[in-house]
Structure formats: structure tokens, C-alpha cells
Amino acid sequence: MTTNSSPQLWLYDTTLRDGTQREGLSVSIEDKLRIAKRLDQLGIPFIEGGWPGANPKDVQFFWELQEDPLKQAEIVAFCSTRRPNSTAATEPMLQDILAAGTRWVTIFGKSWDLHVTTGLKTTLEENLAMIRDTIEYLRSQGRHIIYDAEHWFDGYKHNRDYALQTLEAAIASGAEWLVLCDTNGGTLPHEISQIVQDVVQVTGDWGLGSRKESSQSPIPNPHYPLSPEGAPPSPIPQIGIHTHNDSEMAVANAIAAVMAGAKMVQGTINGYGERCGNANLCSLIPNLQLKAGYSCITEDQLTQLTEASRFVSEVVNLAPDEHAPFVGRSAFAHKGGIHVSAVERNPLTYEHIQPEQVGNRRRIVISEQSGLSNVLAKARSFGIELDQLKTEAKQILQRLKDLESEGFQFEAAEASFALLMHEALGGRQKFFEVKGFQVHCDLIEGKETSNALATVKVAVDGKNILEAAEGNGPVAALDAALRKALVNFYPQIATFDLTDYKVRILNGHTGTAAKTRVLVESGNGRQRWTTVGVSTNILEASYQAVVEGLEYGLLLHSQAEAAVKASS
């Protein structure tokens, strides 16, 4: 837990620029604005919005934020140094940067002599001039500069003297942050630590440690006017770190850099980024704040971390990593019976932090590996008290193990397990009974989709209803027919959606006679639940899961109504 005396770290989020370079990730202007506002709410001080002028989307994004600014975060424009053998004042891309209207600009330059001579095809001296000229020009226009030293660690290892000259050029020109980038992601933590320590020492030897500190420091929201009348006073530059995950070391490397003296940490939400991704802020923030004692965001903001992670994954349309540290759905899930029994007594036995500190929650997972502790804990989470019903609890556990041996999977279908418990206790409410169903499919050659017609016979309160409905597949048609038959009796069914459908072949060696497991996720706009069906007939398995999905949704509605009546 941080205190008022905890050393401050500055977080820099590059999800909207570096993160969007991930293969398969694409965002609209509206998506970028939503994410930026969510990061602002999370308390991120610096948010890199993109490269103004690189594409129309980024230009409009910065315009939109000029009209509707963020509440506390500084939005940062990103750009490279000017081109070789030109001048910054005549560089068109820098005019786009100025037009973006941000107080802070991140400029990246080459640290590795290989990139200067091979990539830029220019001289080492011209590269230094490009760094100096670009930063000096933007400073003269009233901007604050974060200098990203691209390929810093590779450049340092290949030619230390030249790499340090690039930093010296950035400092002399007025850069307020020097961010050391492990762009290829191949450096190990012990190397990061040694090199960052050397940079801190060398910059001190250049006189920065004894330099008189200005009244301003490199922090967000300085509120300097954006005018060409002259640059704001240049504070003492500080060191930042930017790591990539190609060796799965991005988080470890960032932490190693902080321990060696870095004061800014750059990363992305969920570790999104090119190739293997960037340092994951969802892991870095709690590690640095809860474990290492640094101050990154407030404790209240930290409790929003899990929700922010899932919000961003939803906006970019990527499935969340259920096993992600801290924020994943399984990060505090306990499956083994011995583990559950211990956690029930004292969470410290198998949890390194309290899940609520990062906005997550403990989950007890039910499976064939479960013990009685799992069943009792899971029952309590559904409002069922089994502690005094040991015999029934043991029967439920045995039924669970029997069904899982047949191919059912209740850790992924907790709604089905809840119905199983209600049935074992004699309290499973019969909202409806399916008397039978038929599904007919028309496959038309040359068409990508097939038409399906489902007919169902359902009994509700002793009354038989026969309905039919079409769908773009047999499961969709069956789901539609069931809803059509039941909605007049249970209008709330109109709010239920089938949000996901997964099929798993359990014994593929038996060919078309293989047993199939179907998981169906349903929702009502506020909650989601998953049910399971297993059969050698895929339609039968689907029917089981779809029917239980509707039944559990009705159970939730019934429980909500009962709670309202009890409170009134």
C-alpha cells in the first residue's frame, strides 16, 4: 500500500498508438475517444493519442479532444525527428504536430548507429542534428518534449559512446524526459538494470544533478500557453522506460528500470502492441504500487483497473485474457479442493493480494477435481447455504463428478451447476417443459447460408404451446422458436440474448459419432451466464444448453423480483 511519502512514478499509456499496431486490432475515432476518456478516469497522467498527420483518423482525434479536453491527463502527440538534410521549421509533419494543439509532444530519434546508417541512410552527425533541431524548434513553439530513444538498449550495447551522444543532444535541446526504449524486446532485466544505472550516472556527471532546478518539473498539466513566444523553462530531465515483450520480459524489464532510477513507465492496457506486445500496464501498476511501494494512481483508481482492462478489450473487440495476472477472470480462481479449503480459512494461503484492491474478485471453480469445500463455497455464492446439509452437499459433489466424467464442464458453465444444486435440493422451479422439437434445414447450393426451421412443443402451467421459427442455422432457429413459445408467459425473455456459442468435440477418434459439448453464453444486458449440454447429437447438446440458459435467466428474474418485494 502506498503512502504520502511513496516515491512518485509517472505512467504513460500508448494503447492508442503503439497498442493499435497489434495485428488484428483496429479502432475507430469514437473507439479512441472512449478509451482515452476511460484512461483519464483511471488516473493515467500521460496518454499518447497517435501521430497527427499520419492518417485522417488521428488528425480528427486530436481535433475532437481540443473541443472536449480530458479532465486530468495530458494527451500527447507522437512524431519522429525531422528528415535528414532539412530543417525542422520547414518540416510539414511538425506543422501537423503543432496543429494538434497538445502541450506535450513525444519525439523519437535513432540511438543505434546501425539504424542511422542503414535505416535513415545518413551520417551519425546529421542524426544528432536532427534530434537537436527538432526538439529546439518544438520548444520554441512552447511545447514540452518527451524524447523516446528508439532502440536504445541495442544501440548502447553496439556503440555506447554514440548512443549517449544522442541523449546528450536531446538534453541540450531541452527535452524534459529521456525515455529508453527496448524496441526489439530482446534485452534481459539484468542488462536493463545495469544500463539504466549507467545512464543515470552519466547524466549526473554531465552536471544535471547539480543543475539548478527550475520552478517547473516534468509533470502533467503545467498549463503553459501554447505560443511561439518562447519555450517554457526547462526542468531537470528525468529517465523513462519503454519495453516490448518479444522475450516475455516487458513487465520485468520495466520494473528493473524503475528500480534502477527510471521515473516514467510507458506501456499499454492489456499489453497490446506490435509483434508480442508492449509492457502491460495492468500488471505494472499493481506490481509497482502494491509490491514495490511506488505511487502511480490513487487507491480508488486502482480498484477500477480490472474494469478498465475489460472495457478496453471490449472496445477493441478482442477477447479478454481470462488468465491475465491481476485483472483476468481466473487470476483469483481456485479449483483444487485443498486450495479452496485453505482460502476459505485465510485468503493469504493462495492469494498474493486481495483481489478487491484491483477491482477483481475471488472465484471458486467447480470441476471433477473439486472437494466438498468447493461445493459449499460455490453454493454460498449463489445464495444457497449447504453447510448444515452435508449429505445433500456430498450428493451434489458426486453428481458433479459423474457428469464431468461424461463430458460436462461446470467450471465454464456455472449457471448449469446452480440449476443442478437447486434440483438436488428439490427446489428447481419448473418454468416450462419442452415436450419435443424438430429442426429442418435447407442447404441451397451456391448460397453461403442455409435456412433452418425449428418447431417446438412447450408446456407452461399445464398448457401446451406449439410454435415454429426460422433462423440462419438450426441452433438459432431452435432458440427463436423457444422464445416465441414462451415470451407471452415470460415477457422478460425478450431481453435475453444468446451472446456466445462454443462447440467442443470430446472424443474425435470416433468420427461423426463423437460426443459433443456445447457451451452457450446468455445475457440480459446486466448479467451474463453460461450453460452446458453434452450429447453425441450436436442438436441435442445445443438444446440442453439453450433451454438451461433460458431457465437460468428466468430464475435470475424471479430472484430479483423476490428481492424487490422483500425490501419494500
Coordinates of C-alpha atoms in Angstrom, one line a residue:
M1 CA 0.0 0.0 0.0
T2 CA 1.3 3.4 -0.9
T3 CA 1.6 6.4 1.5
N4 CA 2.0 10.1 1.1
S5 CA 5.8 9.5 1.2
S6 CA 5.8 6.9 -1.6
P7 CA 8.0 7.8 -4.5
Q8 CA 6.1 9.1 -7.5
L9 CA 6.1 7.3 -10.8
W10 CA 4.6 8.8 -14.0
L11 CA 2.5 6.5 -16.1
Y12 CA 2.5 7.0 -19.9
D13 CA -0.1 5.0 -21.8
T14 CA 0.5 4.3 -25.5
T15 CA -2.5 2.0 -26.2
L16 CA -3.9 4.4 -28.7
R17 CA -0.7 4.5 -30.8
D18 CA 1.7 1.6 -30.1
G19 CA -1.1 -0.7 -28.9
T20 CA -3.1 -0.3 -32.1
Q21 CA -0.1 -1.7 -34.0
R22 CA -1.1 -5.1 -32.8
E23 CA -2.1 -7.4 -35.6
G24 CA -5.9 -7.8 -35.8
L25 CA -6.6 -4.7 -33.7
S26 CA -8.4 -1.7 -35.3
V27 CA -10.2 1.2 -33.7
S28 CA -12.4 4.0 -34.9
I29 CA -12.2 7.6 -33.8
E30 CA -15.1 7.0 -31.5
D31 CA -13.3 4.0 -30.0
K32 CA -10.1 6.0 -29.4
L33 CA -12.1 8.8 -27.7
R34 CA -13.9 6.3 -25.4
I35 CA -10.6 4.6 -24.5
A36 CA -8.9 8.0 -23.8
K37 CA -11.7 9.1 -21.5
R38 CA -11.6 5.8 -19.7
L39 CA -7.8 6.1 -19.2
D40 CA -8.3 9.6 -18.0
Q41 CA -10.7 8.4 -15.4
L42 CA -8.2 5.7 -14.3
G43 CA -5.8 8.5 -13.5
I44 CA -3.1 7.9 -16.2
P45 CA -1.1 11.2 -16.4
F46 CA 0.1 10.9 -20.0
I47 CA -1.9 9.4 -22.8
E48 CA -0.3 9.1 -26.2
G49 CA -3.0 9.7 -28.8
G50 CA -1.3 8.9 -32.1
W51 CA 0.7 10.6 -34.8
P52 CA -1.1 13.7 -36.1
G53 CA -0.9 13.9 -39.9
A54 CA -0.1 10.2 -40.3
N55 CA -3.7 9.5 -41.1
P56 CA -7.0 11.4 -41.1
K57 CA -8.3 9.4 -38.1
D58 CA -5.5 10.7 -35.8
V59 CA -6.0 14.3 -37.1
Q60 CA -9.7 14.3 -36.2
F61 CA -9.0 12.5 -32.9
F62 CA -6.8 15.5 -31.7
W63 CA -9.3 18.0 -33.0
E64 CA -12.1 16.3 -31.0
L65 CA -10.0 16.5 -27.8
Q66 CA -9.4 20.2 -28.4
E67 CA -13.2 20.6 -28.3
D68 CA -13.7 18.3 -25.4
P69 CA -10.5 18.0 -23.3
L70 CA -9.7 15.3 -20.9
K71 CA -10.2 16.1 -17.2
Q72 CA -6.7 15.4 -15.7
A73 CA -4.5 13.6 -18.3
E74 CA -2.2 15.2 -20.8
I75 CA -2.9 14.0 -24.3
V76 CA 0.4 13.6 -26.1
A77 CA 1.2 13.8 -29.9
F78 CA 3.8 11.5 -31.3
C79 CA 6.3 12.1 -34.1
S80 CA 9.7 11.3 -35.4
T81 CA 12.6 13.8 -35.7
R82 CA 12.8 15.8 -38.9
R83 CA 14.1 14.2 -42.1
P84 CA 17.8 14.2 -42.9
N85 CA 19.2 17.3 -44.6
S86 CA 16.2 19.5 -44.0
T87 CA 15.1 21.9 -41.2
A88 CA 12.5 21.4 -38.5
A89 CA 10.9 24.8 -39.2
T90 CA 10.1 23.7 -42.8
E91 CA 9.1 20.1 -41.9
P92 CA 5.4 19.6 -42.9
M93 CA 4.9 16.8 -40.4
L94 CA 5.9 19.0 -37.5
Q95 CA 3.3 21.6 -38.6
D96 CA 0.7 18.8 -38.1
I97 CA 2.1 18.2 -34.7
L98 CA 1.7 21.8 -33.7
A99 CA -1.8 21.9 -35.2
A100 CA -2.8 19.0 -32.8
G101 CA -2.6 21.6 -30.0
T102 CA -1.1 19.4 -27.3
R103 CA 1.2 20.8 -24.6
W104 CA 3.3 17.7 -24.7
V105 CA 5.0 16.0 -27.7
T106 CA 6.9 12.8 -27.8
I107 CA 9.7 12.8 -30.4
F108 CA 11.5 9.6 -31.2
G109 CA 15.0 9.5 -32.6
K110 CA 17.6 6.9 -33.5
S111 CA 20.0 5.7 -30.8
W112 CA 21.5 2.8 -32.8
D113 CA 24.2 3.7 -35.3
L114 CA 23.0 0.7 -37.5
H115 CA 19.6 2.4 -37.9
V116 CA 21.2 5.8 -38.7
T117 CA 23.4 4.5 -41.5
T118 CA 21.2 1.7 -42.8
G119 CA 17.6 2.9 -42.0
L120 CA 17.9 6.7 -42.4
K121 CA 20.9 6.4 -44.8
T122 CA 22.5 9.4 -43.3
T123 CA 25.6 10.3 -41.1
L124 CA 25.9 9.9 -37.4
E125 CA 26.4 13.7 -37.0
E126 CA 23.3 14.5 -39.1
N127 CA 21.2 12.3 -36.9
L128 CA 22.4 14.3 -33.8
A129 CA 21.5 17.5 -35.7
M130 CA 18.0 16.1 -36.5
I131 CA 17.5 15.4 -32.7
R132 CA 18.7 18.9 -31.7
D133 CA 16.9 20.8 -34.4
T134 CA 13.5 19.1 -33.9
I135 CA 13.5 19.5 -30.1
E136 CA 14.7 23.1 -30.2
Y137 CA 12.0 24.0 -32.8
L138 CA 9.2 22.4 -30.8
R139 CA 10.4 24.0 -27.6
S140 CA 10.5 27.4 -29.3
Q141 CA 6.8 26.8 -30.1
G142 CA 6.0 26.3 -26.4
R143 CA 5.9 22.5 -26.4
H144 CA 7.2 20.2 -23.7
I145 CA 9.2 17.3 -25.0
I146 CA 9.4 13.7 -24.1
Y147 CA 12.3 12.1 -26.1
D148 CA 11.9 8.5 -26.9
A149 CA 15.4 7.0 -27.6
E150 CA 14.4 4.3 -30.0
H151 CA 16.4 1.0 -30.0
W152 CA 18.3 2.5 -27.0
F153 CA 19.5 -0.7 -25.4
D154 CA 20.6 -2.3 -28.7
G155 CA 22.3 0.9 -29.7
Y156 CA 24.0 1.2 -26.3
K157 CA 25.3 -2.4 -26.5
H158 CA 26.6 -1.9 -30.0
N159 CA 28.1 1.6 -29.6
R160 CA 27.8 3.1 -26.1
D161 CA 29.5 6.4 -26.9
Y162 CA 27.3 7.3 -29.8
A163 CA 24.1 6.2 -28.0
L164 CA 25.0 8.5 -25.1
Q165 CA 25.7 11.4 -27.6
T166 CA 22.1 11.1 -28.8
L167 CA 20.8 11.6 -25.3
E168 CA 23.2 14.5 -24.7
A169 CA 21.8 16.1 -27.9
A170 CA 18.2 15.7 -26.6
I171 CA 19.1 17.1 -23.2
A172 CA 21.0 20.1 -24.6
S173 CA 18.0 20.9 -26.8
G174 CA 15.5 21.0 -23.9
A175 CA 14.0 17.5 -23.7
E176 CA 12.2 17.1 -20.3
W177 CA 12.1 13.3 -20.3
L178 CA 14.5 10.8 -21.8
V179 CA 12.7 7.5 -22.4
L180 CA 15.0 4.5 -23.0
C181 CA 13.3 2.1 -25.4
D182 CA 13.8 -1.7 -25.7
T183 CA 12.2 -1.5 -29.1
N184 CA 13.1 -5.1 -30.3
G185 CA 12.2 -6.5 -26.9
G186 CA 15.3 -8.6 -26.6
T187 CA 17.1 -7.2 -23.5
L188 CA 17.1 -9.1 -20.2
P189 CA 16.3 -7.5 -16.8
H190 CA 19.9 -7.6 -15.5
E191 CA 21.0 -5.7 -18.7
I192 CA 18.2 -3.2 -18.3
S193 CA 19.2 -2.5 -14.7
Q194 CA 22.9 -2.0 -15.5
I195 CA 22.3 0.2 -18.5
V196 CA 19.7 2.4 -16.8
Q197 CA 22.1 2.8 -13.8
D198 CA 24.8 3.9 -16.2
V199 CA 22.5 6.4 -17.9
V200 CA 21.5 7.9 -14.5
Q201 CA 25.2 8.1 -13.5
V202 CA 26.3 9.7 -16.8
T203 CA 23.6 12.3 -16.9
G204 CA 24.6 13.2 -13.4
D205 CA 28.2 13.6 -14.5
W206 CA 27.1 15.9 -17.2
G207 CA 26.1 18.3 -14.5
L208 CA 22.4 17.6 -14.4
G209 CA 22.5 16.5 -10.8
S210 CA 23.9 19.9 -9.7
R211 CA 22.0 21.9 -12.2
K212 CA 19.7 24.5 -10.5
E213 CA 16.1 23.1 -10.7
S214 CA 13.6 25.4 -12.3
S215 CA 10.3 26.1 -10.7
Q216 CA 8.7 23.7 -13.1
S217 CA 9.2 19.9 -13.2
P218 CA 8.3 17.4 -15.9
I219 CA 4.8 16.6 -14.7
P220 CA 1.4 16.7 -16.4
N221 CA -0.9 19.8 -16.5
P222 CA 1.7 22.6 -16.4
H223 CA -0.8 24.8 -18.3
Y224 CA 1.8 26.8 -20.2
P225 CA 0.3 28.9 -23.0
L226 CA 0.8 27.4 -26.5
S227 CA 2.5 30.4 -28.1
P228 CA 5.5 30.9 -30.3
E229 CA 7.0 33.5 -28.0
G230 CA 9.4 31.1 -26.4
A231 CA 9.8 27.8 -24.7
P232 CA 8.8 27.3 -21.0
P233 CA 11.7 26.9 -18.6
S234 CA 13.4 23.6 -19.0
P235 CA 13.4 21.4 -15.8
I236 CA 15.9 18.7 -15.0
P237 CA 15.3 15.8 -17.4
Q238 CA 14.3 12.5 -15.9
I239 CA 14.6 9.0 -17.2
G240 CA 11.7 6.8 -18.5
I241 CA 11.4 3.3 -19.8
H242 CA 9.6 1.7 -22.8
T243 CA 9.7 -2.0 -23.2
H244 CA 8.4 -4.6 -25.6
N245 CA 7.5 -8.2 -24.8
D246 CA 9.3 -10.2 -27.5
S247 CA 11.2 -12.1 -24.9
E248 CA 8.3 -12.1 -22.4
M249 CA 10.3 -9.7 -20.3
A250 CA 8.5 -6.4 -20.8
V251 CA 7.0 -6.1 -17.4
A252 CA 10.1 -7.4 -15.6
N253 CA 12.3 -5.1 -17.7
A254 CA 10.2 -2.0 -16.9
I255 CA 10.3 -2.9 -13.1
A256 CA 14.1 -3.4 -13.3
A257 CA 14.4 0.1 -14.9
V258 CA 12.3 1.7 -12.2
M259 CA 14.5 0.1 -9.5
A260 CA 17.5 1.5 -11.3
G261 CA 16.1 5.0 -11.4
A262 CA 13.5 5.4 -14.1
K263 CA 10.6 7.7 -13.1
M264 CA 8.3 7.2 -16.1
V265 CA 6.9 3.9 -17.2
Q266 CA 5.4 3.5 -20.7
G267 CA 3.0 0.7 -21.6
T268 CA -0.4 -0.3 -22.9
I269 CA -3.6 -1.7 -21.4
N270 CA -3.6 -5.5 -21.6
G271 CA -0.1 -5.3 -23.2
Y272 CA -1.4 -4.7 -26.7
G273 CA 1.2 -3.8 -29.2
E274 CA 3.1 -4.9 -32.3
R275 CA 4.5 -8.4 -32.6
C276 CA 4.4 -9.8 -29.0
G277 CA 3.1 -6.6 -27.4
N278 CA 4.2 -3.8 -25.0
A279 CA 4.7 -3.8 -21.3
N280 CA 1.3 -4.5 -19.7
L281 CA 0.2 -1.6 -17.5
C282 CA -2.5 -3.8 -15.9
S283 CA 0.4 -5.8 -14.4
L284 CA 2.9 -3.0 -14.0
I285 CA 0.6 -0.7 -12.0
P286 CA -0.3 -3.1 -9.2
N287 CA 3.2 -4.6 -9.0
L288 CA 4.8 -1.1 -8.7
Q289 CA 2.2 0.3 -6.4
L290 CA 1.2 -2.7 -4.2
K291 CA 4.5 -4.6 -4.2
A292 CA 7.3 -2.0 -4.7
G293 CA 5.7 0.9 -2.8
Y294 CA 5.6 3.5 -5.6
S295 CA 2.7 5.9 -6.1
C296 CA 1.1 5.6 -9.6
I297 CA -2.6 6.3 -9.2
T298 CA -4.9 6.6 -6.2
E299 CA -6.2 3.5 -4.3
D300 CA -9.7 4.2 -5.6
Q301 CA -8.5 4.4 -9.1
L302 CA -6.6 1.1 -8.7
T303 CA -9.9 -0.6 -7.9
Q304 CA -11.0 0.4 -11.4
L305 CA -8.2 -1.5 -13.1
T306 CA -10.0 -4.8 -13.8
E307 CA -13.0 -2.9 -15.2
A308 CA -10.7 -0.7 -17.4
S309 CA -8.9 -3.7 -18.7
R310 CA -12.1 -5.4 -19.8
F311 CA -13.6 -2.1 -21.1
V312 CA -10.6 -1.7 -23.5
S313 CA -10.8 -5.3 -24.6
E314 CA -14.5 -4.9 -25.4
V315 CA -13.9 -1.7 -27.3
V316 CA -11.1 -3.1 -29.5
N317 CA -13.2 -6.3 -29.9
L318 CA -10.6 -8.7 -28.6
A319 CA -11.5 -11.4 -26.1
P320 CA -10.0 -10.6 -22.6
D321 CA -7.3 -12.9 -21.4
E322 CA -9.0 -14.8 -18.7
H323 CA -5.7 -15.8 -17.1
A324 CA -4.1 -12.4 -17.1
P325 CA -2.4 -11.6 -13.8
F326 CA -4.4 -9.2 -11.5
V327 CA -7.3 -8.5 -13.9
G328 CA -8.1 -11.8 -15.5
R329 CA -11.2 -13.7 -14.6
S330 CA -9.1 -16.6 -13.4
A331 CA -6.5 -14.5 -11.6
F332 CA -8.1 -15.3 -8.2
A333 CA -9.9 -18.6 -9.2
H334 CA -9.4 -21.6 -7.0
K335 CA -10.2 -25.1 -8.3
G336 CA -8.3 -27.7 -6.2
G337 CA -10.2 -28.8 -3.1
I338 CA -7.2 -28.3 -0.8
H339 CA -6.7 -24.8 -2.1
V340 CA -10.3 -23.8 -1.7
S341 CA -10.4 -25.2 1.9
A342 CA -7.3 -23.1 2.8
V343 CA -8.5 -19.9 1.1
E344 CA -11.8 -20.2 2.9
R345 CA -9.8 -20.1 6.2
N346 CA -7.3 -17.5 5.2
P347 CA -7.0 -16.0 1.6
L348 CA -3.3 -15.3 2.1
T349 CA -2.7 -19.0 1.8
Y350 CA -3.2 -18.9 -2.0
E351 CA -3.6 -15.2 -2.9
H352 CA -0.7 -12.7 -3.1
I353 CA -3.0 -9.7 -2.9
Q354 CA -6.7 -9.0 -2.1
P355 CA -8.5 -9.2 -5.4
E356 CA -10.7 -6.2 -4.5
Q357 CA -7.6 -4.0 -4.5
V358 CA -7.5 -4.2 -8.3
G359 CA -11.3 -4.4 -8.7
N360 CA -11.3 -8.2 -9.3
R361 CA -13.0 -10.9 -7.2
R362 CA -12.3 -14.4 -5.8
R363 CA -13.9 -17.2 -7.7
I364 CA -14.4 -20.8 -6.6
V365 CA -14.3 -23.1 -9.6
I366 CA -16.3 -26.3 -9.7
S367 CA -14.9 -29.4 -11.5
E368 CA -14.2 -33.1 -11.1
Q369 CA -11.2 -32.0 -9.1
S370 CA -13.4 -30.3 -6.6
G371 CA -13.8 -31.2 -2.9
L372 CA -16.6 -30.5 -0.6
S373 CA -15.2 -27.1 0.2
N374 CA -15.7 -26.1 -3.5
V375 CA -19.3 -27.1 -3.4
L376 CA -20.1 -25.3 -0.1
A377 CA -18.3 -22.1 -1.3
K378 CA -19.9 -22.1 -4.7
A379 CA -23.3 -22.7 -3.2
R380 CA -22.9 -19.6 -0.9
S381 CA -22.1 -17.5 -4.0
F382 CA -25.5 -18.5 -5.4
G383 CA -27.2 -17.7 -2.1
I384 CA -27.6 -21.4 -1.2
E385 CA -26.5 -22.4 2.3
L386 CA -25.3 -26.0 2.3
D387 CA -23.2 -26.0 5.5
Q388 CA -25.9 -27.7 7.5
L389 CA -26.8 -30.1 4.7
K390 CA -23.7 -32.2 4.5
T391 CA -25.5 -35.2 3.0
E392 CA -27.0 -33.1 0.2
A393 CA -23.7 -31.4 -0.5
K394 CA -21.9 -34.8 -0.9
Q395 CA -24.6 -35.9 -3.3
I396 CA -24.2 -32.8 -5.3
L397 CA -20.4 -33.3 -5.4
Q398 CA -20.9 -36.9 -6.6
R399 CA -23.4 -35.9 -9.2
L400 CA -20.9 -33.2 -10.4
K401 CA -18.1 -35.8 -10.7
D402 CA -20.4 -38.2 -12.6
L403 CA -21.5 -35.6 -15.1
E404 CA -18.0 -34.3 -15.7
S405 CA -16.8 -37.9 -16.4
E406 CA -19.5 -37.9 -19.2
G407 CA -18.1 -34.7 -20.7
F408 CA -19.9 -31.9 -18.9
Q409 CA -17.7 -28.9 -17.8
F410 CA -19.2 -26.9 -14.9
E411 CA -16.3 -24.6 -14.3
A412 CA -17.2 -22.9 -17.6
A413 CA -21.0 -23.3 -17.0
E414 CA -21.7 -22.1 -13.5
A415 CA -25.4 -21.4 -14.3
S416 CA -25.9 -25.1 -15.1
F417 CA -24.3 -26.0 -11.8
A418 CA -26.6 -23.7 -10.0
L419 CA -29.6 -25.4 -11.6
L420 CA -28.1 -28.8 -10.6
M421 CA -27.9 -27.7 -7.0
H422 CA -31.5 -26.4 -6.9
E423 CA -32.6 -29.7 -8.4
A424 CA -30.6 -31.8 -5.8
L425 CA -32.3 -29.8 -3.1
G426 CA -35.7 -30.2 -4.6
G427 CA -36.1 -26.5 -5.3
R428 CA -35.6 -26.3 -9.0
Q429 CA -38.5 -24.3 -10.3
K430 CA -40.2 -25.6 -13.4
F431 CA -40.9 -22.5 -15.5
F432 CA -41.7 -24.7 -18.6
E433 CA -41.3 -28.2 -20.0
V434 CA -40.2 -28.9 -23.5
K435 CA -42.3 -31.8 -24.9
G436 CA -40.3 -32.1 -28.1
F437 CA -38.7 -30.3 -31.0
Q438 CA -37.9 -30.8 -34.7
V439 CA -35.3 -28.9 -36.9
H440 CA -35.3 -28.9 -40.6
C441 CA -32.5 -27.4 -42.7
D442 CA -32.5 -26.4 -46.4
L443 CA -29.0 -26.4 -47.9
I444 CA -29.1 -24.5 -51.2
E445 CA -26.0 -24.9 -53.5
G446 CA -24.2 -21.7 -54.2
K447 CA -25.5 -19.9 -51.1
E448 CA -23.3 -19.1 -48.1
T449 CA -26.0 -19.5 -45.6
S450 CA -28.7 -22.1 -45.0
N451 CA -32.3 -21.7 -43.9
A452 CA -33.4 -23.6 -40.8
L453 CA -36.9 -24.1 -39.5
A454 CA -37.4 -25.3 -35.9
T455 CA -40.7 -26.5 -34.4
V456 CA -41.1 -26.8 -30.6
K457 CA -43.8 -28.1 -28.3
V458 CA -43.7 -26.5 -24.8
A459 CA -45.9 -26.9 -21.8
V460 CA -46.4 -23.9 -19.4
D461 CA -48.8 -24.2 -16.4
G462 CA -50.3 -27.3 -18.0
K463 CA -51.0 -25.6 -21.3
N464 CA -49.3 -26.9 -24.5
I465 CA -47.9 -24.4 -27.0
L466 CA -46.7 -25.3 -30.5
E467 CA -44.5 -22.8 -32.3
A468 CA -42.2 -22.6 -35.2
A469 CA -39.5 -20.1 -36.2
E470 CA -36.7 -19.7 -38.8
G471 CA -33.1 -18.9 -38.2
N472 CA -29.8 -18.8 -40.2
G473 CA -28.9 -22.2 -38.6
P474 CA -30.5 -24.9 -36.6
V475 CA -29.5 -23.6 -33.2
A476 CA -30.6 -20.1 -34.0
A477 CA -34.0 -21.4 -35.2
L478 CA -34.4 -23.6 -32.1
D479 CA -33.6 -20.6 -29.9
A480 CA -36.1 -18.4 -31.7
A481 CA -38.9 -21.0 -31.6
L482 CA -38.4 -21.4 -27.8
R483 CA -38.5 -17.7 -27.2
K484 CA -41.6 -17.3 -29.4
A485 CA -43.4 -20.0 -27.4
L486 CA -42.5 -18.6 -24.0
V487 CA -42.5 -14.8 -24.4
N488 CA -46.2 -14.4 -23.8
F489 CA -45.9 -16.1 -20.5
Y490 CA -42.5 -14.6 -19.6
P491 CA -42.1 -11.2 -21.3
Q492 CA -38.6 -10.8 -19.8
I493 CA -37.4 -13.4 -22.2
A494 CA -37.4 -10.6 -24.8
T495 CA -34.4 -9.1 -23.0
F496 CA -32.4 -12.3 -23.1
D497 CA -29.7 -12.6 -25.8
L498 CA -27.6 -15.6 -26.8
T499 CA -24.2 -13.9 -26.8
D500 CA -21.8 -16.9 -27.5
Y501 CA -21.9 -20.5 -28.7
K502 CA -19.0 -22.8 -28.4
V503 CA -18.7 -26.4 -29.6
R504 CA -16.0 -28.9 -28.5
I505 CA -15.6 -32.5 -29.8
L506 CA -14.7 -34.6 -26.8
N507 CA -13.6 -37.9 -28.5
G508 CA -12.7 -37.1 -32.0
H509 CA -11.3 -40.6 -32.8
T510 CA -14.9 -41.9 -33.0
G511 CA -15.5 -39.6 -36.1
T512 CA -19.1 -38.5 -36.6
A513 CA -20.3 -40.5 -33.6
A514 CA -18.1 -38.3 -31.3
K515 CA -19.6 -36.8 -28.2
T516 CA -20.1 -33.1 -28.4
R517 CA -20.0 -30.5 -25.6
V518 CA -21.8 -27.2 -26.2
L519 CA -21.4 -24.1 -24.1
V520 CA -24.0 -21.3 -24.5
E521 CA -23.5 -17.8 -23.0
S522 CA -26.6 -15.8 -22.5
G523 CA -27.2 -12.3 -21.1
N524 CA -29.9 -9.8 -20.2
G525 CA -28.0 -6.6 -20.6
R526 CA -26.8 -6.6 -17.0
Q527 CA -25.6 -10.1 -16.3
R528 CA -24.2 -13.0 -18.3
W529 CA -24.4 -16.7 -17.6
T530 CA -23.2 -19.9 -19.3
T531 CA -24.9 -23.3 -19.6
V532 CA -23.7 -26.6 -20.9
G533 CA -25.1 -29.5 -22.9
V534 CA -23.4 -32.9 -23.8
S535 CA -24.6 -35.5 -26.4
T536 CA -23.5 -37.5 -29.4
N537 CA -26.1 -35.4 -31.2
I538 CA -24.9 -31.8 -31.6
L539 CA -28.5 -30.5 -31.8
E540 CA -29.4 -32.4 -28.6
A541 CA -26.4 -30.9 -26.8
S542 CA -27.3 -27.4 -28.1
Y543 CA -30.9 -27.9 -27.0
Q544 CA -29.8 -28.8 -23.4
A545 CA -27.6 -25.7 -23.2
V546 CA -30.1 -23.3 -24.8
V547 CA -33.0 -24.5 -22.6
E548 CA -31.0 -24.2 -19.4
G549 CA -29.9 -20.7 -20.5
L550 CA -33.5 -19.6 -20.7
E551 CA -34.4 -21.3 -17.5
Y552 CA -31.5 -19.7 -15.5
G553 CA -32.4 -16.3 -16.9
L554 CA -35.9 -16.7 -15.6
L555 CA -34.6 -17.9 -12.3
L556 CA -32.5 -14.7 -12.0
H557 CA -35.5 -12.6 -12.9
S558 CA -37.6 -14.4 -10.3
Q559 CA -34.9 -13.9 -7.6
A560 CA -34.7 -10.2 -8.4
E561 CA -38.4 -9.8 -8.1
A562 CA -38.4 -11.6 -4.8
A563 CA -35.6 -9.3 -3.5
V564 CA -37.6 -6.2 -4.5
K565 CA -40.7 -7.5 -2.7
A566 CA -38.7 -8.3 0.4
S567 CA -37.2 -4.9 0.6
S568 CA -40.5 -3.0 0.1

